[in-house]
mmCIF file of C-alpha atoms in Angstrom:
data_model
loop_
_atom_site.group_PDB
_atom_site.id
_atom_site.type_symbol
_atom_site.label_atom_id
_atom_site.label_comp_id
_atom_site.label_asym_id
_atom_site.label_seq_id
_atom_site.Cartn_x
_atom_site.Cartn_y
_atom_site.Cartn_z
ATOM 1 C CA UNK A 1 -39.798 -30.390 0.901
ATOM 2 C CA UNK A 2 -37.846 -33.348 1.804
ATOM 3 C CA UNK A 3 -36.162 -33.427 -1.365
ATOM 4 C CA UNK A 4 -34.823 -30.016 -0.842
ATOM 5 C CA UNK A 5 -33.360 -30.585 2.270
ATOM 6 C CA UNK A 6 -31.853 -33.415 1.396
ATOM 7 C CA UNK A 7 -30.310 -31.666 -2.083
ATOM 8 C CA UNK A 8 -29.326 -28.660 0.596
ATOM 9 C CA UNK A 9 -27.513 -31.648 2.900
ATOM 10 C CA UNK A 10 -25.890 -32.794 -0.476
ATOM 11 C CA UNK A 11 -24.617 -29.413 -1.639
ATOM 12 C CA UNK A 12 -23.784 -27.516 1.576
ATOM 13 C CA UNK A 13 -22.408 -30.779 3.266
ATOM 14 C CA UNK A 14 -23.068 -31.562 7.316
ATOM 15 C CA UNK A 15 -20.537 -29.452 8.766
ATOM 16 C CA UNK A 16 -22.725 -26.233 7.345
ATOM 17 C CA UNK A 17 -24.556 -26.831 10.762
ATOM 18 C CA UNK A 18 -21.789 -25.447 13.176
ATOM 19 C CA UNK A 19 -21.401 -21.915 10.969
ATOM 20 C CA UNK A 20 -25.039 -21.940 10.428
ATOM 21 C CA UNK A 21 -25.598 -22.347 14.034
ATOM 22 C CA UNK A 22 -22.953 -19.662 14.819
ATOM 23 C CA UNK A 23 -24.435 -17.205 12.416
ATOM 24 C CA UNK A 24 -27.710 -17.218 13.579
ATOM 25 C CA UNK A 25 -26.230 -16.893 17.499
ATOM 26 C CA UNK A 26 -24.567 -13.626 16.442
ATOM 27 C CA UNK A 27 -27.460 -12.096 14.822
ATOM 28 C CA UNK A 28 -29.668 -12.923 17.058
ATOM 29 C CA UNK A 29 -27.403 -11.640 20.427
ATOM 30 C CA UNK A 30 -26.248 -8.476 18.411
ATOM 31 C CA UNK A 31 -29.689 -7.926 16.678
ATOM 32 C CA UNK A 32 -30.948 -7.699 20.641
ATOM 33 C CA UNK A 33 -28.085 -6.085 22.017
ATOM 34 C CA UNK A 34 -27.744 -2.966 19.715
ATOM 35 C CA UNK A 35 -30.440 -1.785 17.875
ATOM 36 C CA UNK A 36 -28.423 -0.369 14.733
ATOM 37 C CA UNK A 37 -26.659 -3.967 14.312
ATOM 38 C CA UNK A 38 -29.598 -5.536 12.080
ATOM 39 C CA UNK A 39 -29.307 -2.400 9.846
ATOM 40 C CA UNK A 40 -28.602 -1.658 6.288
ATOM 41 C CA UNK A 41 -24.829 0.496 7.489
ATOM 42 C CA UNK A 42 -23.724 -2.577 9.106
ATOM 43 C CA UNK A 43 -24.292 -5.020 6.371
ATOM 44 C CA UNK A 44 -22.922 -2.689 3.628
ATOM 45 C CA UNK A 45 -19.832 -2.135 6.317
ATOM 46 C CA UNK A 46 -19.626 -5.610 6.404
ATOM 47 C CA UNK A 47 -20.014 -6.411 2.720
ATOM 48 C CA UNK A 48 -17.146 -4.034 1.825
ATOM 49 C CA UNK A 49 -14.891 -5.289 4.761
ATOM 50 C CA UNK A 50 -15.335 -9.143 3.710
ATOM 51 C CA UNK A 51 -13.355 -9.331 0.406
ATOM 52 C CA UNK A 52 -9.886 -8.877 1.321
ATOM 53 C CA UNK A 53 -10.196 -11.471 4.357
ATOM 54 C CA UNK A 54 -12.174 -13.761 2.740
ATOM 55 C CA UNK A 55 -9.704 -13.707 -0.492
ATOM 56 C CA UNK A 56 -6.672 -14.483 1.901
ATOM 57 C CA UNK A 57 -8.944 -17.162 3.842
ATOM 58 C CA UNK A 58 -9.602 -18.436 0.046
ATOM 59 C CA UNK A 59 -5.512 -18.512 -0.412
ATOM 60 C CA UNK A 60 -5.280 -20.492 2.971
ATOM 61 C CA UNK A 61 -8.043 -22.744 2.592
ATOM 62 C CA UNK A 62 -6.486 -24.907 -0.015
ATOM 63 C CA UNK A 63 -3.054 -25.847 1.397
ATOM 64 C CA UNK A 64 -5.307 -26.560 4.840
ATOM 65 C CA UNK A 65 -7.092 -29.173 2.534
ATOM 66 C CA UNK A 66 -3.659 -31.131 1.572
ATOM 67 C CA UNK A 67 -2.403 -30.927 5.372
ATOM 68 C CA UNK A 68 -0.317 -27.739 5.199
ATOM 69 C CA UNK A 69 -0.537 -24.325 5.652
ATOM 70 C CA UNK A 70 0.396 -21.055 3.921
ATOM 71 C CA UNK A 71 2.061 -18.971 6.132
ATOM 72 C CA UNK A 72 2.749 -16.049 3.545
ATOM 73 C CA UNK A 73 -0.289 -15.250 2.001
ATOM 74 C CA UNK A 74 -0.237 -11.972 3.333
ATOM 75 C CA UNK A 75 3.156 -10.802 2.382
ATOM 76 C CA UNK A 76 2.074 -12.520 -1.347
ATOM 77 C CA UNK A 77 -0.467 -10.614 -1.295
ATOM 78 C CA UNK A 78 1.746 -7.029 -0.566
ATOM 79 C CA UNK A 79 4.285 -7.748 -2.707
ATOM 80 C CA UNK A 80 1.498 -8.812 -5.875
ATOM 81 C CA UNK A 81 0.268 -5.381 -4.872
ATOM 82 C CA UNK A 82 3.698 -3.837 -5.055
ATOM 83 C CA UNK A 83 4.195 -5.186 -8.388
ATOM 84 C CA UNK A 84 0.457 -3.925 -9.639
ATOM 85 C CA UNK A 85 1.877 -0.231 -7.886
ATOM 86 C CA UNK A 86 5.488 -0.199 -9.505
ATOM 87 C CA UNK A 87 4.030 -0.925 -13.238
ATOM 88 C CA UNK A 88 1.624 1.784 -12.536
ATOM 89 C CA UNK A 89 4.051 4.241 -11.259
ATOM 90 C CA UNK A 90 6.127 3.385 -14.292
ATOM 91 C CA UNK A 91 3.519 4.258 -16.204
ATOM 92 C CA UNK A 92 2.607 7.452 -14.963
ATOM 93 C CA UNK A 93 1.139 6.811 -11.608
ATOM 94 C CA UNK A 94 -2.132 8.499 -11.282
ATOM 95 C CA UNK A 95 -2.039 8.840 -15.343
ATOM 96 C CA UNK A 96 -1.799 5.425 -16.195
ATOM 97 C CA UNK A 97 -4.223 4.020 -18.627
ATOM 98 C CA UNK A 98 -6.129 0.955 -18.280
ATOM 99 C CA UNK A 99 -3.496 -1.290 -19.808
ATOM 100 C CA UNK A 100 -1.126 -0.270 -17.442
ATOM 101 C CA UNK A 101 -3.360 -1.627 -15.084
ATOM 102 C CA UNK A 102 -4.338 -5.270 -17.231
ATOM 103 C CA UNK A 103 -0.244 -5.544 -17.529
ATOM 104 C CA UNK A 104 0.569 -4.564 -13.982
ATOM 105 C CA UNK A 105 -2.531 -7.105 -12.784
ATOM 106 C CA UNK A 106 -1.626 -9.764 -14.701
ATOM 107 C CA UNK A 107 1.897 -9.369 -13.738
ATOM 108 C CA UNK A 108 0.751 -9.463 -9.732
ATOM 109 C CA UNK A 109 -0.823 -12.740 -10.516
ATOM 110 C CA UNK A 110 2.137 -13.500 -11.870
ATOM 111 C CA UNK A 111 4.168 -12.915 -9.009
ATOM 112 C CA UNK A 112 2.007 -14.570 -6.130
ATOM 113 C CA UNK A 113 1.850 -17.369 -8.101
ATOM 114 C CA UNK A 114 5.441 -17.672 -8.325
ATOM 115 C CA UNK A 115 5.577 -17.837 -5.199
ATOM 116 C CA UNK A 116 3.309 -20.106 -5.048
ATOM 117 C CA UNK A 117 5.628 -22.352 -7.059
ATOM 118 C CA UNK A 118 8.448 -22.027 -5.491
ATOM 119 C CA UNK A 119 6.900 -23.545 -1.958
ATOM 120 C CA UNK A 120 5.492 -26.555 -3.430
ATOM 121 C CA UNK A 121 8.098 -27.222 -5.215
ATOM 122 C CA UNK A 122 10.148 -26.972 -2.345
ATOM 123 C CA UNK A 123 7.361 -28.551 0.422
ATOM 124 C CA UNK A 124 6.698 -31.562 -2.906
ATOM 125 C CA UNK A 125 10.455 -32.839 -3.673
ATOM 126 C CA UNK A 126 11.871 -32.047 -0.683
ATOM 127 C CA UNK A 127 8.903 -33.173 1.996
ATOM 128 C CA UNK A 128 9.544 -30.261 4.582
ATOM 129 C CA UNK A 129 7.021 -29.332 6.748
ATOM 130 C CA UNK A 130 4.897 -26.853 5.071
ATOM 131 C CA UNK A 131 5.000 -24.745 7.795
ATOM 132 C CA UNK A 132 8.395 -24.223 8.223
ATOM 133 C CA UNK A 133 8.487 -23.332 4.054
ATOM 134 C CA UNK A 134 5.916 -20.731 4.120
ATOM 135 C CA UNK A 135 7.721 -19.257 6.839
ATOM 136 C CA UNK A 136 10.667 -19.011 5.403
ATOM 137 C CA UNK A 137 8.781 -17.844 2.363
ATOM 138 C CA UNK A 138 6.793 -14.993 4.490
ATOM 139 C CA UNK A 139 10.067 -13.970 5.853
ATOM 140 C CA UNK A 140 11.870 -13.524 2.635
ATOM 141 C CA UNK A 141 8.828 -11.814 1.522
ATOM 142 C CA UNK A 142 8.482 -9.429 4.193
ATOM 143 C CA UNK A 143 12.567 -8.367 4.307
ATOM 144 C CA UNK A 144 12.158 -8.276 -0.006
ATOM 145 C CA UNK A 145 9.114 -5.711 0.451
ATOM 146 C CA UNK A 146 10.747 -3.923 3.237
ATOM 147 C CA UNK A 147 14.058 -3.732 1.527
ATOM 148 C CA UNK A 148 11.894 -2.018 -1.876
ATOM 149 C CA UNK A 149 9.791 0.000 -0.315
ATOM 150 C CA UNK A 150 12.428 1.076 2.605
ATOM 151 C CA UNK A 151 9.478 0.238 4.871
ATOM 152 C CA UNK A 152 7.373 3.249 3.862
ATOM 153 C CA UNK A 153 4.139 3.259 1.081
ATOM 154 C CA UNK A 154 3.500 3.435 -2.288
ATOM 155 C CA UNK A 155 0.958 5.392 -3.544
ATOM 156 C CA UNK A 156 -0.524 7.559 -6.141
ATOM 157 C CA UNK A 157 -3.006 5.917 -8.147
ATOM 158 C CA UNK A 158 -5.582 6.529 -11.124
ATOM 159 C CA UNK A 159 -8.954 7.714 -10.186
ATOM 160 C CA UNK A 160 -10.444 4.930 -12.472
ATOM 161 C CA UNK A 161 -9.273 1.913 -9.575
ATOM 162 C CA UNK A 162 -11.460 3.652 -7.029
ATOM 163 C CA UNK A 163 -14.457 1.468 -8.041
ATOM 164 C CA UNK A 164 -12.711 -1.399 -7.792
ATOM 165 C CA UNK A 165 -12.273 -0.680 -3.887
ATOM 166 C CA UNK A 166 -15.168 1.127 -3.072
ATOM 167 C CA UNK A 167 -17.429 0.841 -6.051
ATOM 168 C CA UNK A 168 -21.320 -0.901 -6.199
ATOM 169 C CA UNK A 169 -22.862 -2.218 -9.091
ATOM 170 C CA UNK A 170 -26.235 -2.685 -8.415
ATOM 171 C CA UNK A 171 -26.285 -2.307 -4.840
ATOM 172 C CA UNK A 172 -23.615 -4.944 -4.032
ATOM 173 C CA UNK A 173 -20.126 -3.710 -3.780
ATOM 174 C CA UNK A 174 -17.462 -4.365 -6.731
ATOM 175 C CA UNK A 175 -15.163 -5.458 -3.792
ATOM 176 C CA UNK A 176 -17.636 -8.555 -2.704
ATOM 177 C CA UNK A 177 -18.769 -9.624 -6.416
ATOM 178 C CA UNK A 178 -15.103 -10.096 -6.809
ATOM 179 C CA UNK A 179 -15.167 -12.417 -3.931
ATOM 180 C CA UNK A 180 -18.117 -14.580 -4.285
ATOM 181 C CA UNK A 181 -17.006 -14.884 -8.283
ATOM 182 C CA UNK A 182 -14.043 -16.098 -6.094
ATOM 183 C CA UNK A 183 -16.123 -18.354 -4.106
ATOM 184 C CA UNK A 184 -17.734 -20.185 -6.821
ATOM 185 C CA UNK A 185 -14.378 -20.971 -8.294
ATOM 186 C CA UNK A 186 -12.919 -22.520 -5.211
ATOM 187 C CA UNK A 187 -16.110 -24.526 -5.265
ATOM 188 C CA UNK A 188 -16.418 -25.924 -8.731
ATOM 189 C CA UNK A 189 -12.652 -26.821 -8.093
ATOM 190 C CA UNK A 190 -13.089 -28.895 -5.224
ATOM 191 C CA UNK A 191 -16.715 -30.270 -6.041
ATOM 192 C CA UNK A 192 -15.973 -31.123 -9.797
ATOM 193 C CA UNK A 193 -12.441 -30.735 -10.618
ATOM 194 C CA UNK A 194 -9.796 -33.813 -10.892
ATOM 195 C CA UNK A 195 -7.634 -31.813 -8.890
ATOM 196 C CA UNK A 196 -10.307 -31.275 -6.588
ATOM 197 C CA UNK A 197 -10.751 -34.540 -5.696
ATOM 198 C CA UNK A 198 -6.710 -34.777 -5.616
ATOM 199 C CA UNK A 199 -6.191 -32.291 -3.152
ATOM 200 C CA UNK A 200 -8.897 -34.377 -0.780
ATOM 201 C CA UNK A 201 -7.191 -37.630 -1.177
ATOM 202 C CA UNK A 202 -3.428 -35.826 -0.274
ATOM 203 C CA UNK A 203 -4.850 -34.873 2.722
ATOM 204 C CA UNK A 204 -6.438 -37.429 3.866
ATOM 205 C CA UNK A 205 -3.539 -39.955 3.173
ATOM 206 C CA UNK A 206 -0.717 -38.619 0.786
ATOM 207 C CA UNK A 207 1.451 -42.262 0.588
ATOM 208 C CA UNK A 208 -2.404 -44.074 -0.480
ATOM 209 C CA UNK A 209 -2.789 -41.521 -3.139
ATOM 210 C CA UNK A 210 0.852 -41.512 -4.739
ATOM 211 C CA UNK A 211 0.382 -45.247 -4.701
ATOM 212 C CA UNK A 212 -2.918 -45.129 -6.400
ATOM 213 C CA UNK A 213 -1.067 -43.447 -9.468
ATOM 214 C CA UNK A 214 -1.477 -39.923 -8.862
ATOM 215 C CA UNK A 215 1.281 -37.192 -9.245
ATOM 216 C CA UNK A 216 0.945 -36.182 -5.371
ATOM 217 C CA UNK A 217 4.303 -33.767 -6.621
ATOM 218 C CA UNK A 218 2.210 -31.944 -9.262
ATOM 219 C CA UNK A 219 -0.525 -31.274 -7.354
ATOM 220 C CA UNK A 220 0.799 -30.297 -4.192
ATOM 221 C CA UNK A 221 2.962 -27.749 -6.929
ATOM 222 C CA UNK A 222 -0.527 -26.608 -7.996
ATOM 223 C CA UNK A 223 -2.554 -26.319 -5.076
ATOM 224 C CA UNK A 224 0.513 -24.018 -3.763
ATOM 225 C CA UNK A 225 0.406 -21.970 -6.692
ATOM 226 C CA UNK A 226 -3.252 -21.437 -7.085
ATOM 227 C CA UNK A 227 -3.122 -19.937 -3.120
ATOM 228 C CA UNK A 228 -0.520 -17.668 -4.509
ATOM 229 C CA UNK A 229 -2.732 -16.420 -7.314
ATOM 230 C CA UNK A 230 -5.477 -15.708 -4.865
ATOM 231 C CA UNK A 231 -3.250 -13.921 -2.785
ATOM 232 C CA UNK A 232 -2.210 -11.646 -5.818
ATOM 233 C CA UNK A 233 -6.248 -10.924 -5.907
ATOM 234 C CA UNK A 234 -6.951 -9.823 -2.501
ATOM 235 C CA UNK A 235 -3.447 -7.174 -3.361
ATOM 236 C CA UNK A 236 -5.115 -6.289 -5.849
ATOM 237 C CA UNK A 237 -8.407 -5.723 -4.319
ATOM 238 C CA UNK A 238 -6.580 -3.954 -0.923
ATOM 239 C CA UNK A 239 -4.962 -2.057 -3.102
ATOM 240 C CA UNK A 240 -7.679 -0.601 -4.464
ATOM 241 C CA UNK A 241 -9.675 -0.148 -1.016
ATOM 242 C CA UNK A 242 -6.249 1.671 0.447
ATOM 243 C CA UNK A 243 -4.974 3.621 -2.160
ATOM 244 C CA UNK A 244 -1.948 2.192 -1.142
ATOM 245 C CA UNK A 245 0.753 -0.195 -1.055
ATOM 246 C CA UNK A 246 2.458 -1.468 2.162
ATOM 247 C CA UNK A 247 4.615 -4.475 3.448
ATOM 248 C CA UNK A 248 2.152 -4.497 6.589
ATOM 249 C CA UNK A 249 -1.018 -4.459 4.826
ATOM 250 C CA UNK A 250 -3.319 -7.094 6.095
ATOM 251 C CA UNK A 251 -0.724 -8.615 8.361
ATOM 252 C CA UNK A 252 -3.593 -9.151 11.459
ATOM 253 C CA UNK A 253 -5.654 -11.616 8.931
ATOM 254 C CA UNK A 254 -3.215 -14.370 8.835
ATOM 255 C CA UNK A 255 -4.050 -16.230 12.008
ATOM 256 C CA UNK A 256 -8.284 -14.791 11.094
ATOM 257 C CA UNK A 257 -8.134 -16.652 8.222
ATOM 258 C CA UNK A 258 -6.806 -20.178 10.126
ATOM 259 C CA UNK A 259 -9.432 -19.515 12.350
ATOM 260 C CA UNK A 260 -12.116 -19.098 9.590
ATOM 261 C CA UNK A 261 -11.338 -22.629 7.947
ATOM 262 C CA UNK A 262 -11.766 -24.283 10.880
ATOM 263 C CA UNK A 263 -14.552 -22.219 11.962
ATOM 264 C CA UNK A 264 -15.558 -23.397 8.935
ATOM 265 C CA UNK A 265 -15.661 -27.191 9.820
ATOM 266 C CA UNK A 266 -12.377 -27.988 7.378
ATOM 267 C CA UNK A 267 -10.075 -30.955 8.819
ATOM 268 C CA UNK A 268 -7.025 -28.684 10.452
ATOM 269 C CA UNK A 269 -4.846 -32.193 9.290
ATOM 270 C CA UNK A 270 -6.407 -31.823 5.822
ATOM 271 C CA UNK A 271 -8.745 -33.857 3.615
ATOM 272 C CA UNK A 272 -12.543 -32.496 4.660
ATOM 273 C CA UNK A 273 -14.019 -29.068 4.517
ATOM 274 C CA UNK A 274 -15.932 -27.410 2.061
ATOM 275 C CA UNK A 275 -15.826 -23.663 0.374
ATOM 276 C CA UNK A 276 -19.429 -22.384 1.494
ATOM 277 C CA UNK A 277 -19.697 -23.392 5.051
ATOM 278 C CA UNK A 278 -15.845 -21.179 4.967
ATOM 279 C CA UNK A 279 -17.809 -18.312 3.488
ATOM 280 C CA UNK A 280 -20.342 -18.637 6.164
ATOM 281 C CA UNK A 281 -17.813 -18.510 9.062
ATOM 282 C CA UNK A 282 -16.302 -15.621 7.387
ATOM 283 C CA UNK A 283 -19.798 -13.591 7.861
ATOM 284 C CA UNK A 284 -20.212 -14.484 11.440
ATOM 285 C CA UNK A 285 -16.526 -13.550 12.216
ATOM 286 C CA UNK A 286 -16.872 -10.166 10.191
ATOM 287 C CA UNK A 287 -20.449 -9.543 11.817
ATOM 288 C CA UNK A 288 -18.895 -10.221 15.138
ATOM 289 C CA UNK A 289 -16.542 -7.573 14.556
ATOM 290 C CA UNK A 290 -19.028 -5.263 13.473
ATOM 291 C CA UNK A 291 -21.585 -5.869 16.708
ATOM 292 C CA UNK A 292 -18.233 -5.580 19.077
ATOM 293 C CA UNK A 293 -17.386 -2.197 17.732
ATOM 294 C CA UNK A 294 -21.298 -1.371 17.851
ATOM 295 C CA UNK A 295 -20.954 -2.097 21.417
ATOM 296 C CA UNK A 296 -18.262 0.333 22.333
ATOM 297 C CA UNK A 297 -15.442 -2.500 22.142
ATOM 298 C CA UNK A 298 -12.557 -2.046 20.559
ATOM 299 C CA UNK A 299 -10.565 -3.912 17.756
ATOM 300 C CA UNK A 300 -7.999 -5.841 20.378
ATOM 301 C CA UNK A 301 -11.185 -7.124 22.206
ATOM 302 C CA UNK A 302 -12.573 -8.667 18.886
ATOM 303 C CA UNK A 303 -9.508 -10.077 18.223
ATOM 304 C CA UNK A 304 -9.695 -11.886 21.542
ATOM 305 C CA UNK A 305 -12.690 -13.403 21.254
ATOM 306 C CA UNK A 306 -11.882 -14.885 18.211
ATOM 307 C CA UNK A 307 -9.452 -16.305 19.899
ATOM 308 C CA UNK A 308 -11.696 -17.629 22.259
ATOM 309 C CA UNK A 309 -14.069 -18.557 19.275
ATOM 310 C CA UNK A 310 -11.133 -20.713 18.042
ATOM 311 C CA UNK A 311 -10.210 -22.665 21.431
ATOM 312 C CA UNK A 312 -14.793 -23.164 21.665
ATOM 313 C CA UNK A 313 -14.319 -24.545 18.079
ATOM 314 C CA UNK A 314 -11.693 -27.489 18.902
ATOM 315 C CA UNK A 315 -13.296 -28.013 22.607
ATOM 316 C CA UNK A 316 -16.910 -28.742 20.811
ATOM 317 C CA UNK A 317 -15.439 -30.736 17.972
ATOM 318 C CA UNK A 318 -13.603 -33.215 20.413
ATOM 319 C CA UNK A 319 -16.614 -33.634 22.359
ATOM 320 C CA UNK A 320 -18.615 -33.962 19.123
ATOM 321 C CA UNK A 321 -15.973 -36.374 17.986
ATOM 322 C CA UNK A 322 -16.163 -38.128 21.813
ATOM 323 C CA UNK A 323 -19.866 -38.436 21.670
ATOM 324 C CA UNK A 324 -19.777 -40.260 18.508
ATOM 325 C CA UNK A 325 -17.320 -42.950 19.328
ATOM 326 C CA UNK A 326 -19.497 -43.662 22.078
ATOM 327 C CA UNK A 327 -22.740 -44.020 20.363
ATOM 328 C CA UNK A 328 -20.765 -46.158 17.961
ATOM 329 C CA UNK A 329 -19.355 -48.292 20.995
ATOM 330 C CA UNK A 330 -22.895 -48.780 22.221
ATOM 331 C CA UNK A 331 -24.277 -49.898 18.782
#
């Protein structure tokens, strides 16, 4: 028994115990509060709502890591869905055949990747802030989209995507396979890749690691591009779920998905955190959407208490962080 907790520890990593702790709060105030929150509705509602935050929390999770941020994962992820729409319209919109749909996928990949590139390129050579370059990235995205679309939709798509958004294979929704096949990539990346291990060491001292030989340029250029990619998967996946393509999709989750790394116990100045204790915080935040709206509360008011959930969050971990100094002062 002992053994197993101790391989748990190793895996799942110590900060597992604030989302862990969190999770089983909000189950166990909602499961008492409303008696159709511990029901099978609520967890297929919130199996099919996960995806497309968690993929965009997945996007943001790896510039947090080196120190930065991504400010335009969710425009990425509109205009990678724009690109999927225009290849399919081009190819006869709800006709299209399944090729269409590999070339106009592949393509979206293509596309948030690129931008990707282009900010850590830009945040790598030319050491700006990586907020200020993802901002300037979101905006460009944003007016682009706007610009193409003339601020209105695109839709009209085959039948055959409608799996992809809504579909179950085996009783667990297409939509949330997608995302823990997701998951498990992020982890083996960090947990067993070189650039992994990299992306740790840039943000816990980026000068150390260029001087210790590594391309801190290169990596940055990848880590960047990678969140790009992942983007282009959740526009993929919300297109699907919305039959449709705007420049607004999705634009709520951006600060959510901040809030779900650190939720998540990841360093907000880069170098800790860990892919499964994120995935956790993602199912209390989503869950304590679902109990709010249970409840009779609307959308605004969970919106607000994640806010509060975020300020709680940086309170506790400076009086965690307090309480050990002292203990180390008294030893």
């Amino acid at each position: 028994m002992t053994a197993i907790i101790r391989r748990s520890r190793a895996v799942l990593g110590p900060e597992m115990a604030g989302p862990g702790l969190a999770l089983f709060a909000v189950v166990l105030f909602f499961g008492l509060a409303s008696p159709q929150f511990l029901s099978r509705a609520t967890f297929g509602s919130v199996a099919f709502q996960l995806p497309e935050l968690g993929l965009l929390t997945l996007a943001m999770l790896l510039p947090v890591l080196t120190g930065g941020l991504n400010l335009a994962i969710t425009f990425t992820a509109n205009i990678a869905g724009l690109t999927l729409a225009w290849v399919l319209q081009m190819n006869g919109g709800v006709d299209a055949g399944p090729f269409a749909f590999f070339l106009g996928s592949l393509l979206a990949i293509g596309a948030g990747a690129a931008s990707g590139v282009v900010m850590g390129l830009v945040i790598a050579y030319t050491r700006a802030h990586p907020i200020l370059v993802s901002l300037s990235m979101m905006i460009f995205l944003r007016g682009l989209g706007e610009f193409l679309t003339r601020g209105g939709d695109v839709s009209g798509f085959p039948a055959y995507l409608a799996p992809l958004g809504h579909g179950s294979v085996l009783g667990f929704p297409v939509p949330l396979l997608v995302f823990i096949g997701c998951v498990a990539i992020w982890h083996l990346l960090l947990t067993r890749m070189k650039l992994g291990f990299n992306t740790y060491m840039i943000g816990s001292n980026i000068e150390a690691t260029r001087y210790s030989g590594v391309n801190t340029r290169k990596v940055l250029v990848l880590v960047y591009m990678l969140s790009g990619a992942m983007c282009a998967v959740a526009g993929i996946i919300m297109l699907a779920r919305f039959n449709s393509v705007r420049v607004g999709h999705g634009e709520s989750y951006l600060l959510i998905t901040v809030l779900a790394c650190f939720l998540g116990g990841v360093n907000p100045f880069g170098g800790f955190g860990r892919v499964i204790p994120v995935f956790v915080a993602l199912v209390v935040l989503q869950l304590l959407a679902s109990g709010l709206n249970l409840m009779g509360a609307n959308q605004h008011l969970a919106t607000a208490v994640w806010g509060i959930l975020l300020i709680a969050v940086m309170i506790l971990r400076y009086a965690a962080g307090h309480l050990k100094l002292l203990n180390r002062k008294k030893g």
